[in-house]
Amino acid sequence: MNIIEIVKSILQEFPKISEVCNDIHIDFTESEPTNYGLSSVGDTLVKEDVLGNQLRQHNFVLYAVWQSINDYDRMANSGVLLELQMWLENQSTDALKISCENGMIYDIPDENMNSSVRYQLQIQALYKIESED
């Protein structure tokens, strides 16, 4: 599995995602409420040792489209993003450290707040690759 597949798999284990969504799309979201898209926005080598072992950081943006008819909905949406951020950060292991930031409204797809709102959550995955030599 590559890092994109690993992070998608971890996201699909979050209970509130599985309640409203069967799948997380890669690199796109639809405008209808209750769908998610995980976009890869770059991978960086952080450090490499003399044996060729690497520490890398992969950056993602998770987009979530939810209904937004009133303040109650938007408060619930922001609450889920906060729960997701905290839950993801607790999924870290020795080989993978996940951090998140900037959970907020990103877009109003139909330019109508009574329809749906697209939120974003920036995710960083710091991971290790062991040299095969």
XYZ file of C-alpha atoms in Angstrom:
133
model
C 0.000 0.000 0.000
C 1.197 3.510 -0.723
C 0.694 6.429 1.673
C -2.461 7.635 -0.117
C -4.108 4.218 0.255
C -3.024 4.005 3.906
C -4.471 7.401 4.848
C -7.696 6.696 2.934
C -8.034 3.393 4.783
C -7.529 5.109 8.147
C -10.109 7.784 7.260
C -12.676 5.140 6.347
C -12.376 3.731 9.874
C -13.565 7.010 11.448
C -17.075 6.171 12.760
C -18.784 9.376 11.664
C -17.557 9.017 8.082
C -18.916 5.486 7.808
C -22.316 6.674 9.118
C -22.895 8.954 6.116
C -20.547 7.836 3.369
C -19.710 4.509 1.728
C -16.492 5.670 0.103
C -13.968 8.465 0.083
C -13.207 9.683 -3.430
C -9.646 10.418 -4.479
C -8.988 13.907 -5.913
C -12.629 15.013 -6.272
C -15.886 15.565 -4.416
C -19.396 15.933 -5.703
C -21.616 18.879 -4.733
C -24.230 16.726 -2.987
C -24.022 16.487 0.810
C -22.317 13.602 2.575
C -19.434 12.865 0.280
C -15.726 13.123 0.821
C -12.649 13.586 -1.341
C -9.041 13.045 -0.340
C -6.597 15.039 -2.445
C -2.860 14.486 -2.417
C -0.997 17.788 -2.556
C 2.607 16.697 -2.369
C 5.271 14.484 -0.857
C 8.554 15.731 0.603
C 11.729 14.018 1.728
C 12.374 15.202 5.302
C 15.612 13.289 5.901
C 17.557 10.260 4.713
C 20.220 8.302 6.553
C 23.378 6.707 5.125
C 21.565 3.362 4.731
C 18.913 4.952 2.513
C 16.084 4.901 5.086
C 13.810 7.869 4.517
C 11.502 10.013 6.596
C 8.910 11.607 4.303
C 5.934 13.937 4.709
C 2.861 13.614 2.524
C 0.309 16.441 2.525
C -3.405 15.989 1.860
C -6.578 18.002 1.838
C -9.752 16.200 2.841
C -12.873 17.824 1.414
C -16.229 17.061 3.035
C -19.562 18.219 1.589
C -22.393 18.538 4.112
C -25.758 20.259 4.296
C -25.673 23.781 5.676
C -29.222 25.041 5.968
C -28.730 26.724 9.346
C -26.263 27.462 12.135
C -27.116 24.152 13.837
C -25.928 22.218 10.752
C -22.766 24.280 10.392
C -21.966 23.867 14.106
C -22.449 20.090 13.779
C -20.217 20.048 10.689
C -17.442 21.949 12.441
C -17.785 19.626 15.437
C -17.306 16.553 13.252
C -14.198 18.101 11.678
C -12.778 18.746 15.142
C -13.560 15.163 16.218
C -11.988 13.836 13.022
C -8.837 15.899 13.554
C -8.405 14.622 17.100
C -9.228 11.036 16.091
C -6.741 11.085 13.194
C -3.949 12.411 15.370
C -4.574 9.506 17.776
C -4.057 6.991 14.932
C -0.327 7.712 14.832
C 2.111 4.792 15.139
C 5.905 4.391 15.185
C 5.959 4.377 11.370
C 3.263 7.012 10.755
C 2.473 10.304 12.500
C -0.649 12.153 11.412
C -1.370 15.804 12.152
C -4.189 18.051 10.955
C -5.032 21.733 10.723
C -7.270 24.345 9.118
C -10.617 22.543 9.329
C -12.959 25.171 7.881
C -15.501 26.056 5.194
C -13.698 26.040 1.873
C -16.393 26.491 -0.761
C -20.113 26.887 -1.372
C -20.447 24.670 -4.484
C -23.866 25.902 -5.655
C -23.373 29.415 -4.249
C -26.365 28.692 -2.017
C -25.848 28.191 1.733
C -29.178 26.319 1.863
C -27.815 23.619 -0.414
C -24.396 22.365 0.675
C -21.024 23.567 1.898
C -17.599 22.069 1.201
C -15.257 21.953 4.186
C -11.541 21.242 4.111
C -9.162 19.643 6.560
C -5.430 19.740 5.855
C -3.674 16.493 6.820
C 0.043 15.801 7.098
C 1.328 12.224 7.262
C 4.938 11.818 8.380
C 6.052 8.289 7.470
C 9.138 6.103 7.224
C 10.408 4.089 4.283
C 13.003 1.471 5.115
C 15.763 0.897 2.548
C 15.554 -2.454 0.762
C 19.340 -2.729 0.296
